C-alpha cells in the first residue's frame, strides 16, 4: 500500500489503511500462592481479595492453573514499553496532530480512514495514483504574513511556514493493547513522517527558487503579479507529484512509502 501526501497547499498521505479492533484486558500486579510462586507485573493491579476467594474455592492443582492462565493472558501486553514514537521537529515547520483511537490494528485502520482529513483540513490535491482520496497525513505551506510590501525586487523575499499533520494515538493503559500493535504503529508513524518531511523539503527548495526568481524581476509591480499568479506554483505542484511517482517506482518504508501488505497496514 502506498502512502501519499497532497502538496501545494495541502500534502496528503494517501493509500494506506489502518484500523483498531477491540481488545480485552487481564490485570494483576502481585500474586502469591501456597507453592511459593510469585508473579510480578509492572503497572498492573489485581484485587487480591477476589483472587484469594477464587483460589479457596479451587483445588490446589486448579489454583496453579488459574495463575498460569492469568500470566499467559498478560504475555505480550503493553505496559508502556516500547514508548510511543514522537516525531522530531523540523526547522521552519509546525507539526500538528489528529487523534485516532482503538486497541487493535484493524481499529486503527478504520479510525485513520474515518478521520477524513482531506475534508477537514484540505482540500488535498487530486492524485491519479490514489483514487480513494484517503489521507493519513498532510503537508502544506502558508505565508507568514497576510500581505507584503515591495521596496525593490532584490530586497523583497516572501517567507513561508511549512506544516505537517500526523496521526496521534494514545494506547489504552494497563495491558489492553498488545506490544506488537504498538511496534507496528511506531513503524507506520515514522513512515508517514518521512513521507511528509520529503514534501517539506521539496516545498522549501522550490519556494527558495521562486524567491530567487522574484529578486530578478524588473519592478515591484512585476513582483506583485508574480506572486499572485497561480502559474507561479506550477513547478512546485509538479515536483510534489513527481515525488509520489518516484515513491511508487521504489516503494520502501524508509523512503516514506508503504508497500502492499507491509506489517498489515
Coordinates of C-alpha atoms in Angstrom, one line a residue:
X1 CA 0.0 0.0 0.0
X2 CA 1.3 3.4 -0.9
X3 CA 1.3 6.5 1.3
X4 CA 1.0 9.8 -0.4
X5 CA 0.8 13.4 0.5
X6 CA -1.0 16.1 -1.1
X7 CA 1.1 19.1 -1.9
X8 CA 0.9 22.6 -2.9
X9 CA -1.3 23.9 -0.2
X10 CA -2.1 20.6 1.3
X11 CA 0.1 17.5 1.3
X12 CA -1.7 14.2 1.7
X13 CA -0.7 10.9 2.9
X14 CA -2.7 8.5 0.7
X15 CA -3.1 4.9 0.1
X16 CA -2.7 3.1 3.3
X17 CA -5.3 1.7 5.6
X18 CA -5.4 1.2 9.3
X19 CA -7.8 0.2 11.9
X20 CA -8.3 -0.7 15.5
X21 CA -10.3 -3.5 16.8
X22 CA -11.3 -4.0 20.3
X23 CA -9.3 -5.7 22.9
X24 CA -9.9 -7.1 26.4
X25 CA -7.5 -6.8 29.3
X26 CA -6.3 -9.0 32.2
X27 CA -4.7 -7.0 35.0
X28 CA -2.7 -8.2 38.0
X29 CA 0.3 -7.0 40.0
X30 CA 1.5 -9.4 42.6
X31 CA 0.1 -12.9 43.2
X32 CA 1.2 -15.3 45.9
X33 CA 0.0 -18.8 46.3
X34 CA 0.8 -21.8 48.6
X35 CA 3.5 -23.3 46.3
X36 CA 5.6 -20.1 46.9
X37 CA 5.3 -18.9 43.3
X38 CA 5.3 -15.1 43.0
X39 CA 4.3 -13.2 39.8
X40 CA 5.0 -9.6 39.3
X41 CA 3.7 -7.3 36.5
X42 CA 4.6 -3.6 36.4
X43 CA 1.9 -1.0 36.2
X44 CA -0.9 -3.6 36.8
X45 CA -3.1 -4.3 39.8
X46 CA -5.3 -7.1 40.9
X47 CA -7.9 -7.5 43.6
X48 CA -6.1 -9.8 46.0
X49 CA -9.3 -10.4 48.0
X50 CA -11.1 -11.6 44.9
X51 CA -8.2 -13.8 43.9
X52 CA -8.0 -15.3 47.3
X53 CA -11.7 -16.2 47.3
X54 CA -11.3 -17.8 43.9
X55 CA -8.3 -19.8 45.0
X56 CA -10.0 -21.0 48.2
X57 CA -12.8 -22.5 46.0
X58 CA -10.3 -24.3 43.9
X59 CA -8.3 -27.4 44.4
X60 CA -4.5 -26.9 44.8
X61 CA -3.8 -28.1 41.2
X62 CA -6.5 -25.9 39.8
X63 CA -5.0 -22.9 41.7
X64 CA -1.8 -23.1 39.8
X65 CA -3.8 -23.4 36.5
X66 CA -5.7 -20.2 37.3
X67 CA -2.5 -18.3 37.9
X68 CA -0.7 -19.7 34.9
X69 CA -3.7 -18.7 32.7
X70 CA -3.7 -15.1 34.1
X71 CA 0.1 -14.8 33.4
X72 CA -0.4 -16.1 29.9
X73 CA -3.1 -13.5 29.3
X74 CA -0.6 -10.8 30.2
X75 CA 2.1 -12.1 27.9
X76 CA 2.6 -9.7 25.0
X77 CA 0.5 -7.0 26.6
X78 CA 1.8 -3.4 26.5
X79 CA 2.6 -1.6 29.8
X80 CA 4.4 1.4 28.4
X81 CA 7.4 -0.2 26.7
X82 CA 8.2 0.4 23.9
X83 CA 7.3 4.0 24.2
X84 CA 5.1 5.6 21.6
X85 CA 7.3 7.2 19.0
X86 CA 7.1 11.0 18.7
X87 CA 8.2 12.8 15.5
X88 CA 11.3 15.0 15.9
X89 CA 11.0 18.7 15.0
X90 CA 11.8 20.1 11.5
X91 CA 13.2 23.6 11.2
X92 CA 10.6 26.1 10.0
X93 CA 7.8 23.5 10.3
X94 CA 4.8 23.2 12.5
X95 CA 3.8 19.6 13.3
X96 CA 0.3 19.1 14.5
X97 CA -1.8 16.0 15.1
X98 CA -5.2 14.5 14.6
X99 CA -6.4 11.8 17.0
X100 CA -7.1 8.2 16.2
X101 CA -8.3 5.5 18.6
X102 CA -8.6 1.8 19.1
X103 CA -6.8 -1.2 20.6
X104 CA -6.1 -3.3 17.5
X105 CA -4.5 -2.7 14.1
X106 CA -7.9 -3.1 12.5
X107 CA -9.4 -0.4 14.8
X108 CA -6.5 1.9 13.9
X109 CA -7.0 1.5 10.2
X110 CA -10.7 2.2 10.5
X111 CA -10.0 5.3 12.6
X112 CA -7.4 6.6 10.2
X113 CA -9.6 6.1 7.2
X114 CA -12.6 7.6 9.1
X115 CA -10.7 10.7 10.1
X116 CA -11.3 12.2 6.6
X117 CA -8.5 14.7 7.0
X118 CA -8.7 15.8 3.4
X119 CA -12.2 17.1 4.1
X120 CA -11.4 18.6 7.5
X121 CA -8.0 20.1 6.8
X122 CA -7.8 20.1 3.0
X123 CA -8.7 20.2 0.2
X124 CA -6.0 17.8 -0.9
X125 CA -4.5 17.9 -4.3
X126 CA -6.0 15.2 -6.6
X127 CA -3.6 12.3 -7.3
X128 CA -4.4 9.8 -10.0
X129 CA -2.3 7.3 -8.2
X130 CA -4.6 7.4 -5.2
X131 CA -8.2 7.3 -6.5
X132 CA -9.6 6.6 -3.0
X133 CA -8.6 10.0 -1.8
X134 CA -7.8 8.7 1.7
X135 CA -5.1 10.5 3.5
X136 CA -3.2 9.6 6.7
X137 CA -1.0 12.7 6.8
X138 CA -0.8 16.1 5.2
X139 CA 1.8 18.8 4.3
X140 CA 1.2 22.3 3.2
X141 CA 2.8 25.7 3.3
X142 CA 1.4 29.1 4.2
X143 CA 2.8 32.7 4.1
X144 CA 3.9 34.0 7.4
X145 CA 2.2 37.4 6.7
X146 CA -1.1 38.2 5.1
X147 CA 0.4 40.8 2.8
X148 CA 3.8 42.2 1.8
X149 CA 5.3 45.5 0.6
X150 CA 7.9 45.7 -2.2
X151 CA 10.5 48.4 -2.0
X152 CA 12.6 46.8 -4.7
X153 CA 12.5 43.3 -6.2
X154 CA 16.0 42.4 -5.0
X155 CA 15.1 43.0 -1.3
X156 CA 11.6 41.5 -1.3
X157 CA 11.5 38.0 0.0
X158 CA 8.3 36.1 0.9
X159 CA 8.6 33.9 3.9
X160 CA 6.6 30.7 4.1
X161 CA 5.9 28.4 7.0
X162 CA 5.7 24.6 6.5
X163 CA 3.0 22.5 8.1
X164 CA 2.7 18.8 8.7
X165 CA -0.4 17.0 10.1
X166 CA 0.2 13.5 11.5
X167 CA -2.0 11.0 13.3
X168 CA -1.7 10.6 17.1
X169 CA -2.7 7.5 19.1
X170 CA -2.7 7.1 22.8
X171 CA -2.9 3.4 23.6
X172 CA -5.3 2.4 26.4
X173 CA -3.2 1.6 29.5
X174 CA -2.9 -1.4 31.8
X175 CA -2.2 -4.1 29.2
X176 CA -5.2 -3.6 27.0
X177 CA -3.1 -3.4 23.8
X178 CA -0.6 -5.9 22.5
X179 CA 3.0 -4.8 22.2
X180 CA 3.1 -5.8 18.6
X181 CA 0.3 -3.3 17.8
X182 CA 2.4 -0.5 19.4
X183 CA 5.5 -1.6 17.5
X184 CA 3.6 -1.6 14.2
X185 CA 2.1 1.8 15.0
X186 CA 5.5 3.3 15.6
X187 CA 6.8 1.9 12.3
X188 CA 3.8 3.3 10.5
X189 CA 4.1 6.8 12.1
X190 CA 7.8 7.0 11.2
X191 CA 7.0 6.2 7.6
X192 CA 4.2 8.8 7.4
X193 CA 6.6 11.4 9.0
X194 CA 9.3 10.5 6.5
X195 CA 6.9 10.9 3.6
X196 CA 5.6 14.3 4.7
X197 CA 9.1 15.5 5.6
X198 CA 10.0 14.8 2.0
X199 CA 7.2 17.1 0.8
X200 CA 8.5 19.8 3.2
X201 CA 12.0 19.6 1.7
X202 CA 10.6 20.0 -1.8
X203 CA 8.4 22.9 -0.8
X204 CA 11.4 24.7 0.9
X205 CA 13.6 24.2 -2.1
X206 CA 11.0 25.3 -4.7
X207 CA 9.9 28.4 -2.7
X208 CA 13.6 29.4 -2.3
X209 CA 13.9 29.2 -6.1
X210 CA 10.7 31.3 -6.6
X211 CA 12.1 34.0 -4.3
X212 CA 15.4 33.9 -6.3
X213 CA 13.4 34.3 -9.5
X214 CA 11.3 37.1 -8.0
X215 CA 14.5 39.0 -7.0
X216 CA 15.5 39.3 -10.7
X217 CA 12.2 40.9 -11.8
X218 CA 12.4 44.4 -13.2
X219 CA 9.8 46.1 -10.9
X220 CA 7.7 45.8 -7.8
X221 CA 4.6 45.6 -10.0
X222 CA 6.1 42.6 -11.6
X223 CA 6.8 41.1 -8.2
X224 CA 3.2 41.5 -7.1
X225 CA 2.0 40.0 -10.3
X226 CA 4.5 37.1 -10.0
X227 CA 3.3 36.0 -6.5
X228 CA -0.4 36.5 -7.4
X229 CA -0.2 34.3 -10.5
X230 CA -1.4 30.7 -9.9
X231 CA 1.0 29.6 -12.6
X232 CA 3.9 30.6 -10.3
X233 CA 3.2 27.5 -8.3
X234 CA 3.1 25.0 -11.2
X235 CA 6.6 23.7 -10.7
X236 CA 6.1 23.1 -7.0
X237 CA 2.9 21.2 -7.8
X238 CA 4.6 19.2 -10.5
X239 CA 7.6 18.4 -8.2
X240 CA 5.3 17.1 -5.5
X241 CA 3.5 14.8 -7.9
X242 CA 6.9 13.6 -9.2
X243 CA 7.8 12.8 -5.7
X244 CA 4.8 10.4 -5.4
X245 CA 5.7 8.9 -8.7
X246 CA 9.3 8.2 -7.6
X247 CA 8.0 6.5 -4.4
X248 CA 5.7 4.3 -6.4
X249 CA 8.6 3.2 -8.5
X250 CA 10.7 2.3 -5.5
X251 CA 8.3 1.8 -2.6
X252 CA 10.1 1.4 0.7
X253 CA 9.1 2.4 4.2
X254 CA 12.5 4.1 4.9
X255 CA 11.7 6.3 1.9
X256 CA 8.2 7.2 3.0
X257 CA 6.2 4.6 1.1
X258 CA 4.3 1.6 2.4
X259 CA 4.4 -1.5 0.2
X260 CA 1.3 -3.5 -0.1
X261 CA 0.7 -5.7 3.0
X262 CA 3.6 -4.2 4.9
X263 CA 3.1 -5.0 8.6
X264 CA -0.6 -5.5 7.9
X265 CA -1.2 -1.8 7.1

